[in-house]
């Protein structure tokens, strides 16, 4: 299993680089995760990340992409500009959310 | 994650065979063609053996101590439980009729994806340990020893079969590779060998009620979101009910329809239809999954997950159950549910409250397919439809493997599509109905890490879509399966750009004229409808 | 290699009979003991195999549906390919067993540049149909050696089969068809790379053995001139359990019945059991009526479930928050 | 592709059942003939060949006519014939099978029919006829089947089909030429002993065959989704016109040669056909009907405005077809035996059993044709399915 | 066993079919084939032997006759020299039927027993006493 | 398996088969010798001269025909359409239609001619037969192999002499007195005069010659010293339809000792 070195912490990642344990997340982790995605975090990124964190805290899953766009007022293309791997594999990963599964 | 190859790279394969005998050709784990191993935490949730974190790339798969005995005992056990297993091990004559029927073979050219040879992976072990000829003559009789490499090969190829049953249609003895795959996966699960993509949803579904892992408030939030959109489109605020006792009908949809595009448009379709009918129905957050990844794991797990539907129907005191557009869900409803968790004697034989039609074919399960329900409505003129709203769409229809070869639901969706659209085109006949080609991602293979395999497996289907795209300008691939809706968009983008994926009830709702609705200018995707009479480019 | 091995096996079998009769003069062994044993093994083995299958239940109704299900009354059901009652199943089985319905569907997938195309491919269907039907007619025809007087039906069948006035004794059309069909089935196994790849000794051997049987029979009839009356005296003595041997019958006949005996013994422990197996195939012999009538799994057992109460316990607060009805407030 | 044959409309099934009934009827009649011998027919020691052989002769012409579509399409790139080439090929297949069945029906010892192959006799024209017919059957079957198979797959047919097609063109000519040689080489049969026999055969074939093909196309157009273009039909009709003119012209050459030379042997058969001989005049009404229909057909076809009217065209084609049939399918073979070697006239009237067998054989032909055309229609339909 | 009723019925049918010859002949004695050599000509023979050994003739007479036919009709050869050096006319009527004048008790009985129906009789009508085959 | 391996298999199977065959071969009787009868009459070109003067009365021909037909089990079928005949009576204007003349003497007009197969030198029936069922022997006789005849009747269309008959119906019921030393014919085959080859093979002359009381002279046309040649040298003889080039081997001498017509 892959590992992520954040400061002196060693965090476990899954095969796709998602945090194995969502509770490990903090802002410092986000920065390190962002480097694996080759993203420099700006305020715009943080808006999305914070939105995802809040949503996840309340609902236990990532939001539907459509809902995320509506709630953040961003277009899909803008999300892709911010997170080249897309809302799921990019934004959710940096925000420390787990991968979505099932028939989706 | 493996990088996606270019189209012509994927198309380089030929239908030929390696120089070495298949027993001497070791399995090669090529990135992009297999899923991650099951995580310990997910197996633990459902109490599966040998839960541990591992990777298929590892040399050591951390098999339990007596793995060999477990497998052989397992084979013996399943032989005594399943006649199909024993029979299918015995009667194959290797005529090869199935060989080129498998979409994975067509897409990879890997001879071990010929159903006959995939079955032989298991059969060779059966012969070695259960037949005299195999014990005495060994390899001369087509038998081989059970080794860790065999287990790895099993894992690779039994999770490279979507249990679509296409081979079974062509087999002169009806040998169903799906049955052998199912047994293979049962055996592998005895050793804790599953894929992450299956074990995750199984664990989710077991605890939270659906594969995606949506908790009740998440479901409600998603529905709320859809209701908002419906209001924007129709001007009507609708009010679906959840977990309501005393409703007439329990509606169960695949959870994909509650969560992701384009499934949510199909879900909006259901909601709009029910609203227009004034149907007395409820949905459940506990039984919020029609699909059943347990079926891709073991018979027992499938039964455990499936039990929720009847249990919830009983708790809520409904009369009967209506099922949404889902593929393997319906194979299970048709062939397994009543046997597992029946008899559903607490329910009534389903009668459509709108038309009074008695659904004779669901007398025992008490569960009706939504296309049966809707086709009946349309046949009795209970819906006001404006098919011209779909005039910008040129539609073809993909039969899901499970509903066509494990059920026989062929005409109902076609009837509906023909009534709600004006431009419908069939794909070549060898690729539809009982000969339909799989999306390539069924039976728990629609993960991201095995995208190359999915694209390869989906190539034959895409090839047929391309045919109608080229000949008829088709731009919509309609279907009645959540997995199709999940897997086809990426498949179409890759092979046949320009073809959108829609559930049948999205088309229905687009054409449905609701009482008191505003003049529609948007379709369910909130895209502007083209002006009347304007046809799409062909 | 597998082909050579199979061929060698058949040749050894033939030589065994030749040595046994021609050199060792074991006529009783090859004319009486082995045939009796073979038929006993065949019948006994066949029964054991079928019973063994029968001992495993069919827990689920897993029909492969190849047509429209029974649905709304105005939708035409395909009552044979997707039967809901026994008659439909019987029809389906009759079509499978007598006309190889599923094989008739066969197509050939070809990859032409970046396209997949599906062509007609009914040669396998045709070849196997010709083989099996010829085989059946030949078996029935052989009843002339086991029945006295020979019934009219067999006489009629034989005269139809020897309709063409070729050679002395008259050439049987089914002899030609059988050899042609077997040759085709053999050739496709060795010529088509994919089929060759999946083929095993267990596939080559029966084909070559059948060819050997056909060859020895044809040689006996057309080339060496076996005394059929003497053969019938032997066969009649066998079936009336008063066996006598004959020394006037040529060795080729003993080779023939030794190969047939080998086949009879080989049959129950081989893929040839598909003859019995097809009747038990659950994807074909079950009606697709499991939504109409409950299908029973004899070993169905209770499983551990995650009940609603546990679910509600876990999510009660969240459910209450979004206004979902609760069992326990 | 074979499975296409199993699914069809009610009309299709009715037609199949109708043909099956006739086939069973004909087969019963044949069993009677098989058991009691050819004495049950109207044939005799003097007229040794009757309807079977005359129908065989006529149908060889129908079979050969496929070339009239193939030549313009393959040699002259006449594109409008593209869709119907396969109809011509499959018509040839059905026609050749009918030919072979007629030969079989005519045999006194049908169980020995393979003797022709087992004891090949190159000096016999009949041996060559068997070879060319069998070859032609295989050629058309293989070409037609492969092309249709490729159509079904939506790919172009393999190159070797083109080679076979080029072989099939002279081959088509050969089948009718060799069949003409069956007759033309016999001493003492003056009506047949003529160098122009093969020419007459081909001319009448190229009139009657395409005429039938057009009628079949029109039937398909009416009852199925297979729509043959007007241009194709008109082009083919022009071929029929000139072939029929040639046919009549060749016949008139015979009349001139016989009567100007005044050789009794050469005149006798013509006299028998048109005015009767020694008081025997069974065929006279048929031949005059043929003559009238031939001129009627040519007349209607020659006038472009009438030819373009498809109703009139149908009548004209039917007239041409029937005229050719009466001339070749009845007159030609029967009159060859008149008078016999002893200058006597024996007349031939087919028996009812014989007629039943002929009907049965034609029904088999139609069944084969229906099945083959059904596959063509179904395959073509599939590539343009629109619901 | 599951579905035992159906499986047992099937197996019973199988056994009945597979062992049908045994069932039908149970209790019957196999009658050895009796060929009558009791004809005036044979009775007068000093040595009762056919043109070749009886075993050979039983198995091969049809092949021999077939060969004779081509020799006589097509080659004009009419004299057969047997392996014992004896010369015979190659003719059914003028040779075989002279001794075997009892068609029904000799030829027919064996042909019926082994169910062979040669078309020779269509023309070669057997012996004077045998009557004509219609 | 590649093509070479495949060929190897075929070859091996073939060799195996030959070995087996050889091994079993002693089981068959050695091929016996088959020869001509030493008494057989032999010639290079058998022919006949028919002396019409010996057939003044119809009974003369009838006698010959009866003898032939009885000997060969030729059926007596009344229906002219189905009748079978090997030798029979015709008058001049039908037998020699091409020589017809208005002013032919009454005597010749009423003369009876026995007609039969002409055993042509260039037999059309042999040329057209698709199975060699009818063929010409080295001694010039055109014979039928009834076992091989498929009943196509092409030979009947080809024969300009009407010498051939087809068994339209089963001949057996129409045979009056069965000659048990001679076979009958099966239904559905063509038959005709064989010039009694079965008798020649045994050293006997044809039956018609024997009963013709000198009316039919038989011999080797190739042999200048033969009787037929002697007769032909001293008499004017005609042949039927000689202009067709078939080369009939049956000659008719009209008038015998008298002056020819």
Tab-separated table of N, CA, C and O in Angstrom, chain D residues 16-63:
chain	number	residue	atom	x	y	z
D	16	UNK	N	-45.550	-20.595	-48.278
D	16	UNK	CA	-44.701	-21.769	-48.049
D	16	UNK	C	-45.580	-23.025	-47.906
D	16	UNK	O	-45.299	-24.066	-48.513
D	17	UNK	N	-46.628	-22.907	-47.103
D	17	UNK	CA	-47.498	-24.062	-46.891
D	17	UNK	C	-48.130	-24.487	-48.217
D	17	UNK	O	-48.188	-25.673	-48.552
D	18	UNK	N	-48.563	-23.501	-48.978
D	18	UNK	CA	-49.150	-23.783	-50.291
D	18	UNK	C	-48.157	-24.574	-51.154
D	18	UNK	O	-48.498	-25.613	-51.736
D	19	UNK	N	-46.922	-24.101	-51.190
D	19	UNK	CA	-45.907	-24.799	-51.985
D	19	UNK	C	-45.661	-26.201	-51.440
D	19	UNK	O	-45.527	-27.163	-52.201
D	20	UNK	N	-45.635	-26.310	-50.120
D	20	UNK	CA	-45.389	-27.618	-49.512
D	20	UNK	C	-46.489	-28.601	-49.909
D	20	UNK	O	-46.212	-29.779	-50.186
D	21	UNK	N	-47.724	-28.117	-49.930
D	21	UNK	CA	-48.828	-29.002	-50.306
D	21	UNK	C	-48.622	-29.505	-51.737
D	21	UNK	O	-48.732	-30.696	-52.015
D	22	UNK	N	-48.267	-28.588	-52.626
D	22	UNK	CA	-48.034	-29.010	-54.019
D	22	UNK	C	-46.861	-29.973	-54.087
D	22	UNK	O	-46.886	-30.964	-54.817
D	23	UNK	N	-45.840	-29.688	-53.283
D	23	UNK	CA	-44.664	-30.569	-53.307
D	23	UNK	C	-45.057	-31.971	-52.843
D	23	UNK	O	-44.673	-32.970	-53.463
D	24	UNK	N	-45.823	-32.023	-51.772
D	24	UNK	CA	-46.247	-33.338	-51.265
D	24	UNK	C	-47.084	-34.061	-52.329
D	24	UNK	O	-46.886	-35.247	-52.612
D	25	UNK	N	-47.977	-33.313	-52.937
D	25	UNK	CA	-48.806	-33.824	-54.012
D	25	UNK	C	-47.921	-34.369	-55.138
D	25	UNK	O	-48.073	-35.513	-55.598
D	26	UNK	N	-46.953	-33.580	-55.546
D	26	UNK	CA	-46.048	-33.995	-56.615
D	26	UNK	C	-45.198	-35.186	-56.199
D	26	UNK	O	-44.949	-36.095	-56.986
D	27	UNK	N	-44.791	-35.172	-54.932
D	27	UNK	CA	-43.941	-36.252	-54.456
D	27	UNK	C	-44.716	-37.572	-54.436
D	27	UNK	O	-44.177	-38.623	-54.786
D	28	UNK	N	-45.983	-37.482	-54.032
D	28	UNK	CA	-46.826	-38.675	-54.052
D	28	UNK	C	-46.906	-39.220	-55.472
D	28	UNK	O	-46.784	-40.425	-55.706
D	29	UNK	N	-47.108	-38.296	-56.410
D	29	UNK	CA	-47.170	-38.719	-57.805
D	29	UNK	C	-45.853	-39.358	-58.212
D	29	UNK	O	-45.817	-40.369	-58.913
D	30	UNK	N	-44.755	-38.767	-57.748
D	30	UNK	CA	-43.461	-39.317	-58.119
D	30	UNK	C	-43.272	-40.715	-57.540
D	30	UNK	O	-42.718	-41.594	-58.206
D	31	UNK	N	-43.737	-40.911	-56.301
D	31	UNK	CA	-43.614	-42.239	-55.710
D	31	UNK	C	-44.329	-43.267	-56.571
D	31	UNK	O	-43.849	-44.383	-56.771
D	32	UNK	N	-45.479	-42.850	-57.091
D	32	UNK	CA	-46.230	-43.743	-57.961
D	32	UNK	C	-45.395	-44.071	-59.201
D	32	UNK	O	-45.287	-45.234	-59.607
D	33	UNK	N	-44.799	-43.035	-59.774
D	33	UNK	CA	-43.982	-43.265	-60.959
D	33	UNK	C	-42.775	-44.136	-60.615
D	33	UNK	O	-42.387	-45.025	-61.365
D	34	UNK	N	-42.205	-43.883	-59.448
D	34	UNK	CA	-41.033	-44.644	-59.013
D	34	UNK	C	-41.371	-46.130	-58.898
D	34	UNK	O	-40.589	-46.987	-59.256
D	35	UNK	N	-42.560	-46.389	-58.396
D	35	UNK	CA	-42.949	-47.780	-58.183
D	35	UNK	C	-43.425	-48.473	-59.445
D	35	UNK	O	-43.197	-49.666	-59.616
D	36	UNK	N	-44.107	-47.744	-60.323
D	36	UNK	CA	-44.695	-48.430	-61.470
D	36	UNK	C	-43.940	-48.170	-62.760
D	36	UNK	O	-44.213	-48.820	-63.760
D	37	UNK	N	-43.029	-47.232	-62.767
D	37	UNK	CA	-42.253	-47.001	-63.973
D	37	UNK	C	-42.764	-45.844	-64.796
D	37	UNK	O	-43.842	-45.299	-64.546
D	38	UNK	N	-41.958	-45.492	-65.783
D	38	UNK	CA	-42.288	-44.325	-66.595
D	38	UNK	C	-43.478	-44.580	-67.519
D	38	UNK	O	-43.933	-43.673	-68.215
D	39	UNK	N	-43.972	-45.814	-67.536
D	39	UNK	CA	-45.168	-46.109	-68.326
D	39	UNK	C	-46.352	-45.271	-67.872
D	39	UNK	O	-47.321	-45.077	-68.605
D	40	UNK	N	-46.250	-44.739	-66.686
D	40	UNK	CA	-47.344	-43.940	-66.142
D	40	UNK	C	-47.396	-42.562	-66.788
D	40	UNK	O	-48.380	-41.844	-66.687
D	41	UNK	N	-46.318	-42.211	-67.504
D	41	UNK	CA	-46.307	-40.904	-68.178
D	41	UNK	C	-46.884	-41.060	-69.578
D	41	UNK	O	-47.261	-42.155	-69.994
D	42	UNK	N	-46.923	-39.968	-70.307
D	42	UNK	CA	-47.411	-40.029	-71.674
D	42	UNK	C	-46.322	-40.382	-72.673
D	42	UNK	O	-46.575	-40.437	-73.878
D	43	UNK	N	-45.117	-40.622	-72.194
D	43	UNK	CA	-44.024	-40.877	-73.118
D	43	UNK	C	-44.142	-42.266	-73.732
D	43	UNK	O	-44.854	-43.127	-73.219
D	44	UNK	N	-43.445	-42.458	-74.823
D	44	UNK	CA	-43.600	-43.720	-75.534
D	44	UNK	C	-42.278	-44.090	-76.197
D	44	UNK	O	-41.294	-43.352	-76.137
D	45	UNK	N	-42.320	-45.235	-76.844
D	45	UNK	CA	-41.161	-45.713	-77.588
D	45	UNK	C	-40.698	-44.706	-78.637
D	45	UNK	O	-39.518	-44.618	-78.958
D	46	UNK	N	-41.648	-43.919	-79.147
D	46	UNK	CA	-41.303	-42.962	-80.201
D	46	UNK	C	-41.004	-41.578	-79.654
D	46	UNK	O	-40.080	-40.902	-80.097
D	47	UNK	N	-41.847	-41.150	-78.733
D	47	UNK	CA	-41.549	-39.859	-78.089
D	47	UNK	C	-40.948	-40.197	-76.737
D	47	UNK	O	-41.645	-40.339	-75.745
D	48	UNK	N	-39.631	-40.342	-76.717
D	48	UNK	CA	-39.015	-40.878	-75.505
D	48	UNK	C	-38.769	-39.802	-74.461
D	48	UNK	O	-38.461	-40.106	-73.326
D	49	UNK	N	-38.836	-38.554	-74.883
D	49	UNK	CA	-38.706	-37.470	-73.906
D	49	UNK	C	-39.967	-36.631	-73.950
D	49	UNK	O	-40.473	-36.300	-75.020
D	50	UNK	N	-40.442	-36.272	-72.763
D	50	UNK	CA	-41.666	-35.490	-72.704
D	50	UNK	C	-41.473	-34.213	-71.925
D	50	UNK	O	-40.461	-33.524	-72.063
D	51	UNK	N	-42.447	-33.948	-71.093
D	51	UNK	CA	-42.443	-32.685	-70.357
D	51	UNK	C	-41.202	-32.515	-69.481
D	51	UNK	O	-40.691	-31.409	-69.362
D	52	UNK	N	-40.754	-33.606	-68.861
D	52	UNK	CA	-39.620	-33.457	-67.940
D	52	UNK	C	-38.425	-32.828	-68.645
D	52	UNK	O	-37.844	-31.848	-68.189
D	53	UNK	N	-38.062	-33.446	-69.766
D	53	UNK	CA	-36.871	-32.961	-70.454
D	53	UNK	C	-37.122	-31.602	-71.088
D	53	UNK	O	-36.244	-30.741	-71.118
D	54	UNK	N	-38.348	-31.395	-71.582
D	54	UNK	CA	-38.599	-30.091	-72.191
D	54	UNK	C	-38.569	-28.995	-71.129
D	54	UNK	O	-38.041	-27.906	-71.367
D	55	UNK	N	-39.097	-29.289	-69.929
D	55	UNK	CA	-39.035	-28.291	-68.859
D	55	UNK	C	-37.601	-28.079	-68.407
D	55	UNK	O	-37.181	-26.966	-68.114
D	56	UNK	N	-36.860	-29.184	-68.391
D	56	UNK	CA	-35.432	-29.071	-68.062
D	56	UNK	C	-34.750	-28.105	-69.021
D	56	UNK	O	-34.050	-27.184	-68.617
D	57	UNK	N	-35.020	-28.316	-70.306
D	57	UNK	CA	-34.390	-27.486	-71.322
D	57	UNK	C	-34.749	-26.018	-71.134
D	57	UNK	O	-33.901	-25.132	-71.187
D	58	UNK	N	-36.016	-25.793	-70.881
D	58	UNK	CA	-36.464	-24.414	-70.702
D	58	UNK	C	-35.808	-23.782	-69.471
D	58	UNK	O	-35.347	-22.643	-69.510
D	59	UNK	N	-35.752	-24.560	-68.389
D	59	UNK	CA	-35.231	-23.990	-67.148
D	59	UNK	C	-33.724	-23.754	-67.204
D	59	UNK	O	-33.217	-22.885	-66.506
D	60	UNK	N	-33.025	-24.510	-68.043
D	60	UNK	CA	-31.602	-24.209	-68.224
D	60	UNK	C	-31.469	-22.785	-68.745
D	60	UNK	O	-30.599	-22.018	-68.318
D	61	UNK	N	-32.403	-22.425	-69.629
D	61	UNK	CA	-32.394	-21.066	-70.157
D	61	UNK	C	-32.621	-20.044	-69.065
D	61	UNK	O	-31.924	-19.035	-68.977
D	62	UNK	N	-33.601	-20.317	-68.207
D	62	UNK	CA	-33.874	-19.391	-67.112
D	62	UNK	C	-32.627	-19.239	-66.245
D	62	UNK	O	-32.264	-18.145	-65.819
D	63	UNK	N	-31.970	-20.385	-66.029
D	63	UNK	CA	-30.766	-20.345	-65.198
D	63	UNK	C	-29.684	-19.495	-65.846
D	63	UNK	O	-29.031	-18.686	-65.190
